[in-house]
């Protein structure tokens, strides 16, 4: 990378999502940014389509690249909406953990195991966990 690059201002030591935000913010200082949220959302759709197009080939390196592009575009959406992507994914991780543990508890109470439960059963319990979360929010 060129030592005089504007993007050198972004701290490479940051977690990947925060680094992406810093790269995007820095590029935006010279006008390299979507002026409206519609452009950001269109880019996400474009990147998702590119991931889908790679599914048939299943080249792990290409899939990783395309998923990276999609994550970068989603991170840009978060930036445009003033959402910290690190906090958003951490909150999502905690929500997933809470809901999955709900499923585990329910399965055990039913005298079953996760390994023998069907996807339909697990999905129904997931929906129940979501409802439980919603009730606790109110």
Short mmCIF file of C-alpha atoms in Angstrom, two decimals:
data_model
loop_
_atom_site.label_atom_id
_atom_site.label_comp_id
_atom_site.label_asym_id
_atom_site.label_seq_id
_atom_site.Cartn_x
_atom_site.Cartn_y
_atom_site.Cartn_z
CA UNK A 1 0.00 0.00 0.00
CA UNK A 2 1.17 3.51 -0.78
CA UNK A 3 2.58 5.19 2.33
CA UNK A 4 0.86 8.42 1.32
CA UNK A 5 -2.60 6.86 1.04
CA UNK A 6 -5.40 8.73 2.73
CA UNK A 7 -6.56 5.38 4.11
CA UNK A 8 -3.40 5.04 6.20
CA UNK A 9 -5.19 7.25 8.72
CA UNK A 10 -7.45 4.31 9.62
CA UNK A 11 -6.12 2.26 12.56
CA UNK A 12 -5.37 -1.29 11.35
CA UNK A 13 -5.29 -2.49 14.95
CA UNK A 14 -9.04 -2.01 15.36
CA UNK A 15 -11.40 -5.00 15.23
CA UNK A 16 -12.29 -5.74 11.59
CA UNK A 17 -15.75 -4.15 11.61
CA UNK A 18 -14.52 -0.96 13.29
CA UNK A 19 -11.59 -0.82 10.87
CA UNK A 20 -14.07 -1.10 7.97
CA UNK A 21 -16.02 1.84 9.42
CA UNK A 22 -12.82 3.88 9.71
CA UNK A 23 -11.87 3.09 6.10
CA UNK A 24 -15.34 4.12 4.96
CA UNK A 25 -15.34 7.32 7.03
CA UNK A 26 -11.92 8.26 5.71
CA UNK A 27 -12.93 7.66 2.09
CA UNK A 28 -16.09 9.67 2.72
CA UNK A 29 -14.00 12.73 3.64
CA UNK A 30 -13.17 13.10 -0.07
CA UNK A 31 -16.70 12.35 -1.27
CA UNK A 32 -16.31 8.61 -1.89
CA UNK A 33 -19.59 7.72 -0.22
CA UNK A 34 -23.22 7.13 -1.06
CA UNK A 35 -25.15 10.39 -0.71
CA UNK A 36 -28.37 8.54 0.15
CA UNK A 37 -29.15 5.34 2.05
CA UNK A 38 -30.79 3.92 -1.10
CA UNK A 39 -27.35 3.55 -2.69
CA UNK A 40 -26.06 1.66 0.33
CA UNK A 41 -29.03 -0.72 0.29
CA UNK A 42 -28.67 -1.27 -3.47
CA UNK A 43 -25.00 -2.14 -2.91
CA UNK A 44 -25.99 -4.71 -0.27
CA UNK A 45 -28.40 -6.32 -2.73
CA UNK A 46 -25.67 -6.33 -5.40
CA UNK A 47 -23.19 -7.98 -3.04
CA UNK A 48 -25.76 -10.54 -1.88
CA UNK A 49 -26.47 -11.40 -5.51
CA UNK A 50 -22.74 -11.92 -6.04
CA UNK A 51 -22.62 -14.32 -3.08
CA UNK A 52 -25.59 -16.22 -4.49
CA UNK A 53 -23.91 -16.40 -7.90
CA UNK A 54 -20.87 -18.07 -6.33
CA UNK A 55 -22.86 -20.79 -4.55
CA UNK A 56 -22.84 -23.15 -7.53
CA UNK A 57 -19.06 -23.03 -7.92
CA UNK A 58 -18.52 -23.30 -4.17
CA UNK A 59 -14.96 -21.98 -4.46
CA UNK A 60 -14.14 -21.26 -0.79
CA UNK A 61 -11.75 -18.41 -1.60
CA UNK A 62 -14.23 -16.68 -3.90
CA UNK A 63 -17.09 -17.20 -1.44
CA UNK A 64 -14.99 -15.71 1.36
CA UNK A 65 -14.19 -12.70 -0.83
CA UNK A 66 -17.84 -12.15 -1.76
CA UNK A 67 -19.04 -12.59 1.83
CA UNK A 68 -16.38 -10.09 2.88
CA UNK A 69 -17.75 -7.63 0.33
CA UNK A 70 -21.25 -8.20 1.70
CA UNK A 71 -20.09 -7.65 5.29
CA UNK A 72 -18.30 -4.47 4.23
CA UNK A 73 -21.48 -3.20 2.55
CA UNK A 74 -23.58 -4.06 5.61
CA UNK A 75 -21.03 -2.32 7.81
CA UNK A 76 -21.42 0.73 5.59
CA UNK A 77 -25.18 0.60 6.17
CA UNK A 78 -24.55 0.54 9.91
CA UNK A 79 -22.24 3.54 9.57
CA UNK A 80 -24.84 5.49 7.61
CA UNK A 81 -27.42 4.72 10.31
CA UNK A 82 -25.03 5.63 13.17
CA UNK A 83 -25.05 2.05 14.43
CA UNK A 84 -21.82 0.59 15.81
CA UNK A 85 -21.47 -2.73 13.95
CA UNK A 86 -19.37 -4.26 16.73
CA UNK A 87 -22.06 -3.47 19.29
CA UNK A 88 -24.77 -4.66 16.90
CA UNK A 89 -23.12 -8.05 16.33
CA UNK A 90 -22.36 -8.43 20.04
CA UNK A 91 -26.02 -7.73 20.85
CA UNK A 92 -27.04 -10.25 18.19
CA UNK A 93 -24.60 -12.84 19.61
CA UNK A 94 -26.15 -12.42 23.05
CA UNK A 95 -29.66 -12.71 21.64
CA UNK A 96 -28.71 -15.88 19.74
CA UNK A 97 -27.11 -17.33 22.88
CA UNK A 98 -30.19 -16.56 24.98
CA UNK A 99 -32.60 -18.02 22.42
CA UNK A 100 -30.54 -21.15 21.79
CA UNK A 101 -30.24 -21.77 25.52
CA UNK A 102 -34.04 -21.43 25.70
CA UNK A 103 -34.28 -24.16 23.05
CA UNK A 104 -31.88 -26.38 25.00
CA UNK A 105 -33.92 -25.96 28.18
CA UNK A 106 -37.20 -26.70 26.41
CA UNK A 107 -35.79 -29.81 24.70
CA UNK A 108 -34.48 -31.17 28.01
CA UNK A 109 -37.84 -30.48 29.70
CA UNK A 110 -39.49 -32.49 26.92
CA UNK A 111 -37.16 -35.41 27.64
CA UNK A 112 -35.47 -35.10 24.25
CA UNK A 113 -32.00 -34.24 23.03
CA UNK A 114 -30.83 -31.63 20.56
CA UNK A 115 -29.31 -34.37 18.44
CA UNK A 116 -32.63 -36.17 17.97
CA UNK A 117 -34.92 -33.14 17.71
CA UNK A 118 -36.06 -32.30 14.19
CA UNK A 119 -35.30 -28.99 12.55
CA UNK A 120 -39.04 -28.25 12.60
CA UNK A 121 -39.12 -28.78 16.38
CA UNK A 122 -36.06 -26.62 16.91
CA UNK A 123 -37.43 -23.90 14.64
CA UNK A 124 -40.77 -23.90 16.49
CA UNK A 125 -38.90 -23.49 19.77
CA UNK A 126 -36.84 -20.69 18.23
CA UNK A 127 -40.08 -18.88 17.39
CA UNK A 128 -41.24 -19.46 20.97
CA UNK A 129 -37.95 -18.00 22.25
CA UNK A 130 -38.46 -14.93 20.04
CA UNK A 131 -41.94 -14.44 21.50
CA UNK A 132 -40.52 -14.77 24.99
CA UNK A 133 -37.92 -12.09 24.15
CA UNK A 134 -40.63 -9.77 22.83
CA UNK A 135 -42.70 -10.20 26.01
CA UNK A 136 -39.66 -9.42 28.16
CA UNK A 137 -38.99 -6.23 26.14
CA UNK A 138 -42.47 -4.87 26.87
#
